[in-house]
PDB file of C-alpha atoms in Angstrom:
ATOM      1  CA  MET A 235     -24.187  -2.764 -10.979  1.00  0.00           C
ATOM      2  CA  THR A 236     -24.168  -6.784 -11.098  1.00  0.00           C
ATOM      3  CA  TRP A 237     -26.888  -9.536 -10.934  1.00  0.00           C
ATOM      4  CA  ALA A 238     -27.322 -12.777 -11.444  1.00  0.00           C
ATOM      5  CA  ALA A 239     -28.810 -15.074 -14.192  1.00  0.00           C
ATOM      6  CA  PRO A 240     -32.455 -15.842 -13.699  1.00  0.00           C
ATOM      7  CA  PRO A 241     -33.450 -19.559 -12.890  1.00  0.00           C
ATOM      8  CA  SER A 242     -35.282 -20.244 -16.233  1.00  0.00           C
ATOM      9  CA  ASP A 243     -34.541 -19.109 -19.530  1.00  0.00           C
ATOM     10  CA  GLY A 244     -38.218 -19.463 -20.474  1.00  0.00           C
ATOM     11  CA  GLY A 245     -37.526 -22.438 -22.800  1.00  0.00           C
ATOM     12  CA  SER A 246     -35.289 -20.682 -25.110  1.00  0.00           C
ATOM     13  CA  THR A 247     -31.602 -19.423 -24.783  1.00  0.00           C
ATOM     14  CA  ILE A 248     -30.935 -15.892 -23.238  1.00  0.00           C
ATOM     15  CA  THR A 249     -29.566 -13.473 -25.799  1.00  0.00           C
ATOM     16  CA  ALA A 250     -28.923 -10.389 -23.957  1.00  0.00           C
ATOM     17  CA  TYR A 251     -29.844  -8.444 -20.941  1.00  0.00           C
ATOM     18  CA  VAL A 252     -31.751  -5.182 -21.067  1.00  0.00           C
ATOM     19  CA  VAL A 253     -30.280  -2.415 -18.399  1.00  0.00           C
ATOM     20  CA  THR A 254     -32.929   0.263 -17.957  1.00  0.00           C
ATOM     21  CA  VAL A 255     -32.419   3.484 -15.445  1.00  0.00           C
ATOM     22  CA  LEU A 256     -35.601   5.657 -14.272  1.00  0.00           C
ATOM     23  CA  GLN A 257     -35.893   8.817 -11.864  1.00  0.00           C
ATOM     24  CA  ASP A 258     -39.336   8.808 -10.636  1.00  0.00           C
ATOM     25  CA  GLY A 259     -40.741   6.323 -13.166  1.00  0.00           C
ATOM     26  CA  THR A 260     -39.267   8.364 -16.054  1.00  0.00           C
ATOM     27  CA  VAL A 261     -36.773   6.684 -18.344  1.00  0.00           C
ATOM     28  CA  VAL A 262     -32.948   8.039 -18.212  1.00  0.00           C
ATOM     29  CA  GLY A 263     -31.208   8.012 -21.227  1.00  0.00           C
ATOM     30  CA  GLU A 264     -31.835   4.855 -23.625  1.00  0.00           C
ATOM     31  CA  PRO A 265     -31.826   1.299 -22.272  1.00  0.00           C
ATOM     32  CA  ARG A 266     -28.480  -0.354 -22.375  1.00  0.00           C
ATOM     33  CA  THR A 267     -28.508  -4.105 -23.956  1.00  0.00           C
ATOM     34  CA  VAL A 268     -25.334  -5.863 -22.953  1.00  0.00           C
ATOM     35  CA  PRO A 269     -24.197  -9.474 -24.230  1.00  0.00           C
ATOM     36  CA  SER A 270     -25.947 -12.383 -22.495  1.00  0.00           C
ATOM     37  CA  ASP A 271     -22.595 -13.468 -20.613  1.00  0.00           C
ATOM     38  CA  ALA A 272     -22.324 -10.309 -19.214  1.00  0.00           C
ATOM     39  CA  ARG A 273     -23.307 -10.083 -15.241  1.00  0.00           C
ATOM     40  CA  SER A 274     -22.526  -6.588 -14.522  1.00  0.00           C
ATOM     41  CA  ALA A 275     -22.777  -2.871 -16.100  1.00  0.00           C
ATOM     42  CA  THR A 276     -21.421   0.656 -15.357  1.00  0.00           C
ATOM     43  CA  LEU A 277     -23.994   3.080 -15.444  1.00  0.00           C
ATOM     44  CA  THR A 278     -22.567   6.709 -16.355  1.00  0.00           C
ATOM     45  CA  GLU A 279     -24.057  10.412 -16.818  1.00  0.00           C
ATOM     46  CA  LEU A 280     -26.307   9.797 -13.315  1.00  0.00           C
ATOM     47  CA  THR A 281     -26.052  13.055 -10.881  1.00  0.00           C
ATOM     48  CA  ASN A 282     -24.570  12.347  -7.627  1.00  0.00           C
ATOM     49  CA  GLY A 283     -26.988  12.482  -4.833  1.00  0.00           C
ATOM     50  CA  THR A 284     -30.159  11.693  -6.917  1.00  0.00           C
ATOM     51  CA  THR A 285     -31.800   8.280  -6.399  1.00  0.00           C
ATOM     52  CA  TYR A 286     -32.606   5.750  -9.247  1.00  0.00           C
ATOM     53  CA  THR A 287     -34.536   3.003  -9.900  1.00  0.00           C
ATOM     54  CA  VAL A 288     -32.342   0.163 -12.170  1.00  0.00           C
ATOM     55  CA  GLN A 289     -34.270  -2.753 -14.145  1.00  0.00           C
ATOM     56  CA  VAL A 290     -32.394  -5.559 -15.628  1.00  0.00           C
ATOM     57  CA  SER A 291     -34.682  -7.922 -17.901  1.00  0.00           C
ATOM     58  CA  ALA A 292     -33.332 -11.149 -19.612  1.00  0.00           C
ATOM     59  CA  ARG A 293     -34.478 -11.529 -23.414  1.00  0.00           C
ATOM     60  CA  ASN A 294     -34.652 -14.482 -25.628  1.00  0.00           C
ATOM     61  CA  SER A 295     -35.999 -15.479 -28.782  1.00  0.00           C
ATOM     62  CA  THR A 296     -39.563 -14.839 -27.646  1.00  0.00           C
ATOM     63  CA  GLY A 297     -39.231 -11.643 -26.117  1.00  0.00           C
ATOM     64  CA  THR A 298     -38.030  -9.487 -22.834  1.00  0.00           C
ATOM     65  CA  GLY A 299     -38.601 -11.037 -19.343  1.00  0.00           C
ATOM     66  CA  ALA A 300     -40.049  -9.276 -16.381  1.00  0.00           C
ATOM     67  CA  PRO A 301     -37.331  -7.008 -14.657  1.00  0.00           C
ATOM     68  CA  ALA A 302     -35.588  -7.428 -11.561  1.00  0.00           C
ATOM     69  CA  VAL A 303     -35.559  -3.769  -9.656  1.00  0.00           C
ATOM     70  CA  ALA A 304     -32.835  -2.197  -7.511  1.00  0.00           C
ATOM     71  CA  THR A 305     -32.586   1.391  -6.439  1.00  0.00           C
ATOM     72  CA  ALA A 306     -29.139   3.123  -6.261  1.00  0.00           C
ATOM     73  CA  THR A 307     -27.851   6.569  -5.129  1.00  0.00           C
ATOM     74  CA  PRO A 308     -24.470   7.678  -7.152  1.00  0.00           C
ATOM     75  CA  LYS A 309     -22.060   9.726  -4.544  1.00  0.00           C
ATOM     76  CA  ALA A 310     -19.198  11.633  -5.522  1.00  0.00           C
ATOM     77  CA  ALA A 311     -15.705  10.397  -5.295  1.00  0.00           C
ATOM     78  CA  THR A 312     -13.810  11.431  -2.150  1.00  0.00           C
ATOM     79  CA  ALA A 313     -10.325  12.652  -1.495  1.00  0.00           C
ATOM     80  CA  PRO A 314      -7.650   9.826  -1.764  1.00  0.00           C
ATOM     81  CA  GLY A 315      -5.440   9.017   1.212  1.00  0.00           C
ATOM     82  CA  PRO A 316      -1.946  10.287   1.529  1.00  0.00           C
ATOM     83  CA  PRO A 317       0.764   8.475  -0.241  1.00  0.00           C
ATOM     84  CA  THR A 318       3.064   6.254   2.158  1.00  0.00           C
ATOM     85  CA  SER A 319       7.034   5.911   3.066  1.00  0.00           C
ATOM     86  CA  VAL A 320       7.787   9.329   1.181  1.00  0.00           C
ATOM     87  CA  TYR A 321      11.545   9.686   0.928  1.00  0.00           C
ATOM     88  CA  THR A 322      13.763  12.614  -0.063  1.00  0.00           C
ATOM     89  CA  GLU A 323      17.155  12.151  -1.792  1.00  0.00           C
ATOM     90  CA  PRO A 324      18.848  16.157  -2.034  1.00  0.00           C
ATOM     91  CA  GLY A 325      21.117  16.508  -4.343  1.00  0.00           C
ATOM     92  CA  THR A 326      23.110  19.700  -5.080  1.00  0.00           C
ATOM     93  CA  THR A 327      20.713  21.480  -7.047  1.00  0.00           C
ATOM     94  CA  GLY A 328      17.628  19.333  -7.035  1.00  0.00           C
ATOM     95  CA  VAL A 329      15.776  16.439  -4.980  1.00  0.00           C
ATOM     96  CA  THR A 330      14.307  12.766  -6.172  1.00  0.00           C
ATOM     97  CA  VAL A 331      11.173  12.476  -4.134  1.00  0.00           C
ATOM     98  CA  THR A 332       9.855   8.475  -3.780  1.00  0.00           C
ATOM     99  CA  TRP A 333       6.910   7.249  -2.251  1.00  0.00           C
ATOM    100  CA  GLN A 334       3.945   4.243  -1.987  1.00  0.00           C
ATOM    101  CA  THR A 335       0.776   4.780  -3.923  1.00  0.00           C
ATOM    102  CA  PRO A 336      -2.227   5.443  -1.061  1.00  0.00           C
ATOM    103  CA  THR A 337      -3.932   2.750  -0.263  1.00  0.00           C
ATOM    104  CA  ASP A 338      -7.583   4.779  -0.599  1.00  0.00           C
ATOM    105  CA  ASP A 339      -8.424   5.771  -3.890  1.00  0.00           C
ATOM    106  CA  GLY A 340     -11.404   7.999  -2.658  1.00  0.00           C
ATOM    107  CA  GLY A 341     -13.580   6.017  -5.045  1.00  0.00           C
ATOM    108  CA  ALA A 342     -12.140   6.479  -8.241  1.00  0.00           C
ATOM    109  CA  ASP A 343      -9.163   5.271 -10.155  1.00  0.00           C
ATOM    110  CA  LEU A 344      -5.815   7.037  -9.105  1.00  0.00           C
ATOM    111  CA  VAL A 345      -4.469   8.845 -12.217  1.00  0.00           C
ATOM    112  CA  SER A 346      -1.458  11.084 -11.167  1.00  0.00           C
ATOM    113  CA  THR A 347       0.633  12.118  -8.055  1.00  0.00           C
ATOM    114  CA  THR A 348       1.926  15.473  -7.771  1.00  0.00           C
ATOM    115  CA  VAL A 349       5.115  16.509  -5.836  1.00  0.00           C
ATOM    116  CA  GLU A 350       5.538  19.994  -4.554  1.00  0.00           C
ATOM    117  CA  VAL A 351       8.839  21.563  -2.942  1.00  0.00           C
ATOM    118  CA  HIS A 352       8.459  24.407  -0.626  1.00  0.00           C
ATOM    119  CA  ALA A 353      10.889  26.533   1.071  1.00  0.00           C
ATOM    120  CA  ALA A 354      11.183  26.011   4.834  1.00  0.00           C
ATOM    121  CA  SER A 355      11.748  29.639   5.689  1.00  0.00           C
ATOM    122  CA  ASP A 356       8.586  30.825   4.282  1.00  0.00           C
ATOM    123  CA  ASP A 357       6.335  27.799   3.170  1.00  0.00           C
ATOM    124  CA  SER A 358       6.511  29.485  -0.442  1.00  0.00           C
ATOM    125  CA  LEU A 359       5.903  26.800  -3.400  1.00  0.00           C
ATOM    126  CA  VAL A 360       9.257  26.941  -5.197  1.00  0.00           C
ATOM    127  CA  THR A 361       8.848  24.086  -7.892  1.00  0.00           C
ATOM    128  CA  ALA A 362       6.160  20.886  -8.275  1.00  0.00           C
ATOM    129  CA  ALA A 363       5.934  18.344 -10.863  1.00  0.00           C
ATOM    130  CA  THR A 364       2.986  15.849 -11.372  1.00  0.00           C
ATOM    131  CA  VAL A 365       3.829  12.229 -13.091  1.00  0.00           C
ATOM    132  CA  PRO A 366       1.148   9.659 -13.973  1.00  0.00           C
ATOM    133  CA  MET A 367       0.289   6.495 -12.364  1.00  0.00           C
ATOM    134  CA  PRO A 368       1.823   4.224 -11.454  1.00  0.00           C
ATOM    135  CA  THR A 369       5.036   6.139 -11.182  1.00  0.00           C
ATOM    136  CA  ARG A 370       6.192   6.583  -7.893  1.00  0.00           C
ATOM    137  CA  THR A 371       9.249   8.748  -8.117  1.00  0.00           C
ATOM    138  CA  ALA A 372      10.154  12.297  -9.255  1.00  0.00           C
ATOM    139  CA  SER A 373      13.180  14.558  -9.627  1.00  0.00           C
ATOM    140  CA  LEU A 374      12.723  18.235  -9.448  1.00  0.00           C
ATOM    141  CA  ASP A 375      15.745  21.000 -10.352  1.00  0.00           C
ATOM    142  CA  GLY A 376      16.050  24.373  -9.890  1.00  0.00           C
ATOM    143  CA  LEU A 377      16.575  24.582  -5.975  1.00  0.00           C
ATOM    144  CA  THR A 378      19.620  26.174  -3.999  1.00  0.00           C
ATOM    145  CA  GLU A 379      22.605  24.535  -2.630  1.00  0.00           C
ATOM    146  CA  GLY A 380      22.526  24.786   1.112  1.00  0.00           C
ATOM    147  CA  ALA A 381      19.188  25.674   1.351  1.00  0.00           C
ATOM    148  CA  THR A 382      16.356  23.945   3.315  1.00  0.00           C
ATOM    149  CA  TYR A 383      13.161  22.802   2.030  1.00  0.00           C
ATOM    150  CA  TYR A 384      10.639  20.050   2.510  1.00  0.00           C
ATOM    151  CA  ALA A 385       8.050  18.165  -0.039  1.00  0.00           C
ATOM    152  CA  VAL A 386       4.342  17.886  -0.431  1.00  0.00           C
ATOM    153  CA  VAL A 387       3.136  14.735  -1.767  1.00  0.00           C
ATOM    154  CA  TYR A 388      -0.686  14.070  -2.941  1.00  0.00           C
ATOM    155  CA  ALA A 389      -2.352  11.959  -5.262  1.00  0.00           C
ATOM    156  CA  THR A 390      -5.399  12.961  -7.873  1.00  0.00           C
ATOM    157  CA  ASN A 391      -8.031  10.321  -8.699  1.00  0.00           C
ATOM    158  CA  SER A 392      -9.846  10.350 -11.821  1.00  0.00           C
ATOM    159  CA  ALA A 393     -12.918  12.383 -10.484  1.00  0.00           C
ATOM    160  CA  GLY A 394     -10.269  15.273 -10.131  1.00  0.00           C
ATOM    161  CA  VAL A 395     -10.280  14.973  -6.511  1.00  0.00           C
ATOM    162  CA  ASP A 396      -6.815  15.934  -4.902  1.00  0.00           C
ATOM    163  CA  GLY A 397      -5.669  13.498  -1.936  1.00  0.00           C
ATOM    164  CA  THR A 398      -5.058  14.066   1.369  1.00  0.00           C
ATOM    165  CA  PRO A 399      -1.181  15.359   1.519  1.00  0.00           C
ATOM    166  CA  ALA A 400       1.870  13.706   2.916  1.00  0.00           C
ATOM    167  CA  THR A 401       4.431  16.529   4.187  1.00  0.00           C
ATOM    168  CA  THR A 402       8.082  15.197   4.602  1.00  0.00           C
ATOM    169  CA  ALA A 403      10.574  16.255   7.119  1.00  0.00           C
ATOM    170  CA  GLU A 404      12.962  19.153   6.174  1.00  0.00           C
ATOM    171  CA  PHE A 405      15.888  18.547   4.104  1.00  0.00           C
ATOM    172  CA  THR A 406      19.239  20.422   3.010  1.00  0.00           C
ATOM    173  CA  LEU A 407      20.502  20.310  -0.289  1.00  0.00           C
ATOM    174  CA  GLY A 408      24.096  18.788  -0.528  1.00  0.00           C
ATOM    175  CA  THR A 409      23.198  17.005   2.731  1.00  0.00           C
ATOM    176  CA  PRO A 410      22.621  13.345   2.495  1.00  0.00           C
ATOM    177  CA  SER A 411      18.967  12.504   3.522  1.00  0.00           C
ATOM    178  CA  PRO A 412      18.112   9.983   6.520  1.00  0.00           C
ATOM    179  CA  ALA A 413      17.471   6.339   5.647  1.00  0.00           C
ATOM    180  CA  ALA A 414      13.841   5.297   6.216  1.00  0.00           C
ATOM    181  CA  LEU A 415      12.524   1.452   6.816  1.00  0.00           C
ATOM    182  CA  VAL A 416       9.831   1.565   4.098  1.00  0.00           C
ATOM    183  CA  GLY A 417       8.845  -2.254   4.491  1.00  0.00           C
ATOM    184  CA  ILE A 418       9.428  -5.336   6.238  1.00  0.00           C
ATOM    185  CA  GLY A 419       7.908  -9.049   5.683  1.00  0.00           C
ATOM    186  CA  ALA A 420       8.625 -12.470   6.459  1.00  0.00           C
ATOM    187  CA  TRP A 421       8.299 -16.069   5.158  1.00  0.00           C
ATOM    188  CA  LYS A 422       9.227 -19.673   5.663  1.00  0.00           C
ATOM    189  CA  THR A 423      11.847 -21.850   3.865  1.00  0.00           C
ATOM    190  CA  SER A 424      13.929 -24.776   4.534  1.00  0.00           C
ATOM    191  CA  ASP A 425      17.827 -25.657   5.162  1.00  0.00           C
ATOM    192  CA  PRO A 426      18.899 -26.564   1.538  1.00  0.00           C
ATOM    193  CA  ALA A 427      21.213 -28.944   3.235  1.00  0.00           C
ATOM    194  CA  THR A 428      19.089 -30.514   6.196  1.00  0.00           C
ATOM    195  CA  ASP A 429      15.424 -29.328   5.036  1.00  0.00           C
ATOM    196  CA  ALA A 430      14.955 -28.168   8.365  1.00  0.00           C
ATOM    197  CA  PRO A 431      12.299 -25.322   8.609  1.00  0.00           C
ATOM    198  CA  MET A 432      13.926 -21.914   8.678  1.00  0.00           C
ATOM    199  CA  ILE A 433      12.341 -18.391   8.999  1.00  0.00           C
ATOM    200  CA  CYS A 434      13.758 -15.533   6.825  1.00  0.00           C
ATOM    201  CA  ILE A 435      13.005 -11.989   7.169  1.00  0.00           C
ATOM    202  CA  LEU A 436      13.237  -9.079   4.385  1.00  0.00           C
ATOM    203  CA  TRP A 437      13.289  -5.605   5.245  1.00  0.00           C
ATOM    204  CA  GLN A 438      13.552  -2.705   2.574  1.00  0.00           C
ATOM    205  CA  ILE A 439      15.429   0.667   3.265  1.00  0.00           C
ATOM    206  CA  ASN A 440      15.613   3.897   1.320  1.00  0.00           C
ATOM    207  CA  GLY A 441      19.014   5.755   1.547  1.00  0.00           C
ATOM    208  CA  ASN A 442      22.611   6.266   0.605  1.00  0.00           C
ATOM    209  CA  ASN A 443      25.456   4.337   2.050  1.00  0.00           C
ATOM    210  CA  GLN A 444      23.218   1.511   2.742  1.00  0.00           C
ATOM    211  CA  ASN A 445      26.232  -0.681   3.308  1.00  0.00           C
ATOM    212  CA  ILE A 446      27.163   1.022   6.825  1.00  0.00           C
ATOM    213  CA  ILE A 447      23.682   1.261   8.204  1.00  0.00           C
ATOM    214  CA  SER A 448      23.223  -0.680  11.479  1.00  0.00           C
ATOM    215  CA  GLY A 449      20.381  -1.125  13.643  1.00  0.00           C
ATOM    216  CA  GLN A 450      17.847  -3.581  15.191  1.00  0.00           C
ATOM    217  CA  ILE A 451      14.169  -4.674  14.810  1.00  0.00           C
ATOM    218  CA  HIS A 452      12.185  -5.434  17.768  1.00  0.00           C
ATOM    219  CA  PHE A 453       9.776  -7.935  17.681  1.00  0.00           C
ATOM    220  CA  GLN A 454       6.703  -8.525  20.397  1.00  0.00           C
ATOM    221  CA  LEU A 455       4.710 -11.377  20.892  1.00  0.00           C
ATOM    222  CA  THR A 456       0.891  -9.901  20.494  1.00  0.00           C
ATOM    223  CA  ALA A 457      -2.200 -11.856  21.188  1.00  0.00           C
ATOM    224  CA  PRO A 458      -5.503 -11.109  18.999  1.00  0.00           C
ATOM    225  CA  ASP A 459      -6.473  -8.369  21.000  1.00  0.00           C
ATOM    226  CA  GLY A 460      -3.325  -6.473  20.770  1.00  0.00           C
ATOM    227  CA  SER A 461      -1.859  -7.333  24.133  1.00  0.00           C
ATOM    228  CA  ASP A 462       1.634  -8.673  24.670  1.00  0.00           C
ATOM    229  CA  PRO A 463       1.088 -11.960  26.863  1.00  0.00           C
ATOM    230  CA  ASP A 464       4.762 -12.748  27.381  1.00  0.00           C
ATOM    231  CA  SER A 465       6.982  -9.546  27.137  1.00  0.00           C
ATOM    232  CA  ALA A 466      10.145 -11.797  28.307  1.00  0.00           C
ATOM    233  CA  THR A 467      10.332 -13.602  25.438  1.00  0.00           C
ATOM    234  CA  ASP A 468      10.148 -10.517  23.289  1.00  0.00           C
ATOM    235  CA  TRP A 469      13.285 -10.530  20.997  1.00  0.00           C
ATOM    236  CA  ALA A 470      15.019  -8.585  18.249  1.00  0.00           C
ATOM    237  CA  ILE A 471      17.155  -8.850  14.964  1.00  0.00           C
ATOM    238  CA  ASN A 472      20.377  -7.215  15.083  1.00  0.00           C
ATOM    239  CA  TYR A 473      22.221  -6.131  11.431  1.00  0.00           C
ATOM    240  CA  GLY A 474      25.042  -4.063  10.508  1.00  0.00           C
ATOM    241  CA  PRO A 475      27.522  -4.038   7.883  1.00  0.00           C
ATOM    242  CA  ALA A 476      29.700  -7.276   8.974  1.00  0.00           C
ATOM    243  CA  GLY A 477      26.322  -8.719  10.605  1.00  0.00           C
ATOM    244  CA  ASN A 478      24.204 -12.116   9.924  1.00  0.00           C
ATOM    245  CA  HIS A 479      22.402 -10.767   6.822  1.00  0.00           C
ATOM    246  CA  LEU A 480      22.233 -10.908   3.350  1.00  0.00           C
ATOM    247  CA  GLU A 481      22.659  -7.461   1.277  1.00  0.00           C
ATOM    248  CA  GLY A 482      20.348  -7.438  -1.864  1.00  0.00           C
ATOM    249  CA  THR A 483      19.729  -4.475  -4.166  1.00  0.00           C
ATOM    250  CA  ASP A 484      17.795  -1.293  -3.756  1.00  0.00           C
ATOM    251  CA  GLY A 485      18.454  -1.550   0.202  1.00  0.00           C
ATOM    252  CA  GLN A 486      17.122  -4.952   0.584  1.00  0.00           C
ATOM    253  CA  TYR A 487      18.523  -6.943   3.323  1.00  0.00           C
ATOM    254  CA  ALA A 488      17.458 -10.679   4.610  1.00  0.00           C
ATOM    255  CA  TRP A 489      18.161 -12.491   7.611  1.00  0.00           C
ATOM    256  CA  CYS A 490      17.415 -16.434   7.919  1.00  0.00           C
ATOM    257  CA  SER A 491      17.533 -18.431  10.980  1.00  0.00           C
ATOM    258  CA  ALA A 492      16.438 -21.862  12.002  1.00  0.00           C
ATOM    259  CA  ALA A 493      12.827 -21.781  13.126  1.00  0.00           C
ATOM    260  CA  ALA A 494      13.678 -23.689  16.416  1.00  0.00           C
ATOM    261  CA  GLU A 495      15.667 -20.413  17.232  1.00  0.00           C
ATOM    262  CA  ILE A 496      12.760 -18.305  17.088  1.00  0.00           C
ATOM    263  CA  PRO A 497      10.983 -17.674  20.654  1.00  0.00           C
ATOM    264  CA  ARG A 498       7.591 -19.922  20.749  1.00  0.00           C
ATOM    265  CA  SER A 499       4.134 -18.173  21.151  1.00  0.00           C
ATOM    266  CA  THR A 500       1.112 -19.953  22.186  1.00  0.00           C
ATOM    267  CA  GLY A 501      -2.340 -20.250  20.856  1.00  0.00           C
ATOM    268  CA  ASP A 502      -3.460 -17.273  18.196  1.00  0.00           C
ATOM    269  CA  SER A 503      -0.419 -14.991  19.189  1.00  0.00           C
ATOM    270  CA  VAL A 504       1.727 -13.964  16.700  1.00  0.00           C
ATOM    271  CA  TRP A 505       5.350 -12.008  16.786  1.00  0.00           C
ATOM    272  CA  ALA A 506       4.886  -8.632  15.159  1.00  0.00           C
ATOM    273  CA  PRO A 507       7.522  -5.891  14.626  1.00  0.00           C
ATOM    274  CA  VAL A 508       6.617  -2.751  16.940  1.00  0.00           C
ATOM    275  CA  SER A 509       9.803  -0.600  16.367  1.00  0.00           C
ATOM    276  CA  PHE A 510      12.907  -0.329  14.320  1.00  0.00           C
ATOM    277  CA  THR A 511      15.805   1.867  15.205  1.00  0.00           C
ATOM    278  CA  GLY A 512      19.470   2.203  13.874  1.00  0.00           C
ATOM    279  CA  ASP A 513      21.864   4.492  12.270  1.00  0.00           C
ATOM    280  CA  ASP A 514      21.984   5.403   8.663  1.00  0.00           C
ATOM    281  CA  GLY A 515      25.726   5.906   8.676  1.00  0.00           C
ATOM    282  CA  ASN A 516      25.402   9.655   7.777  1.00  0.00           C
ATOM    283  CA  GLY A 517      24.729  10.808  11.481  1.00  0.00           C
ATOM    284  CA  HIS A 518      20.947  10.060  10.997  1.00  0.00           C
ATOM    285  CA  THR A 519      18.694   8.053  13.525  1.00  0.00           C
ATOM    286  CA  ILE A 520      16.517   5.817  11.646  1.00  0.00           C
ATOM    287  CA  SER A 521      13.035   5.139  13.664  1.00  0.00           C
ATOM    288  CA  VAL A 522       9.753   3.485  12.650  1.00  0.00           C
ATOM    289  CA  ASP A 523       7.211   3.174  15.518  1.00  0.00           C
ATOM    290  CA  ALA A 524       4.530   0.434  16.241  1.00  0.00           C
ATOM    291  CA  ALA A 525       1.754   2.282  14.569  1.00  0.00           C
ATOM    292  CA  THR A 526       3.762   2.432  11.253  1.00  0.00           C
ATOM    293  CA  MET A 527       4.810  -1.182  11.632  1.00  0.00           C
ATOM    294  CA  LYS A 528       1.003  -2.709  12.519  1.00  0.00           C
ATOM    295  CA  GLY A 529       0.081  -5.708  10.765  1.00  0.00           C
ATOM    296  CA  MET A 530       3.361  -6.774   9.515  1.00  0.00           C
ATOM    297  CA  THR A 531       3.417 -10.393  11.394  1.00  0.00           C
ATOM    298  CA  ILE A 532       5.549 -13.695  11.467  1.00  0.00           C
ATOM    299  CA  LYS A 533       3.260 -16.274  12.557  1.00  0.00           C
ATOM    300  CA  ASP A 534       4.409 -18.786  15.167  1.00  0.00           C
ATOM    301  CA  PRO A 535       7.018 -21.321  13.569  1.00  0.00           C
ATOM    302  CA  ASP A 536       5.772 -24.594  15.153  1.00  0.00           C
ATOM    303  CA  GLY A 537       6.542 -26.946  12.286  1.00  0.00           C
ATOM    304  CA  ILE A 538       6.054 -26.536   8.553  1.00  0.00           C
ATOM    305  CA  ASP A 539       2.481 -26.091   8.331  1.00  0.00           C
ATOM    306  CA  THR A 540       1.820 -23.513  10.869  1.00  0.00           C
ATOM    307  CA  GLY A 541       3.615 -20.641   9.277  1.00  0.00           C
ATOM    308  CA  PRO A 542       4.950 -18.086   8.960  1.00  0.00           C
ATOM    309  CA  THR A 543       3.211 -16.131   6.207  1.00  0.00           C
ATOM    310  CA  PHE A 544       4.620 -13.454   3.938  1.00  0.00           C
ATOM    311  CA  ALA A 545       3.106 -10.139   4.732  1.00  0.00           C
ATOM    312  CA  ASN A 546       5.179  -7.350   2.709  1.00  0.00           C
ATOM    313  CA  PRO A 547       3.252  -4.192   3.246  1.00  0.00           C
TER     314      PRO A 547
END
């Protein structure tokens, strides 16, 4: 709970605040005394679903003032959301699984992530590992070369509630895993030689043999209501081993172009990446649909002060 300081200290400096919890008029536990610079307190050992009355009083050298009163009903934590961007990298006798932390913690701090490996033939659990937050990778061994499996990944919060699981595609040990696009963002910079505005786009790929990946990121002009006001101006970035990009570490690729070369939008429209297609060089198609890429945008490049903004998911 939180509060603001009283408008008057009664002529004497406030020395502390007293927080009292009541249920049906009966004090629950001992009143809490917190320092004068505190503006919040965490109340524990209460019962979920029960309504309490909370009183906060300021105290100075002459005594304790009249309380401010509020009611609150604690609620139980819920299941965290599923991990995102889950990727498997199979080896000969094991698999490495990576993921991104869920955005929804269910109302309690996330404390761990569990990875289960199941046999694709009968869904039986073969092996599992639990790692503490903020770890986002786990390696599991004891698997059979040539056998096919899938992984299930879920987070657990401090209330002990297991989250919604994310299930991977099937993978076969000894077979390179398909690459996956796990993030895209854009930012504005300037040409170091001419100081002309430029737009740079960064994308992050998980997978093997990233130096032979090729593909295309498709952009659509998107209005605030989600419509495409001018499909004729939609555009795409092509990239490949010898393409116009800068290769970084851990599968990061960057592409930069003069802002004037990017098709212009009008009004509040933005350029939104809506799909990603390519080939990972191992015979696997890389594909990300519009739902996954929603919210990753490049603002209209009409001058230095109008964008774009960096939006790395």
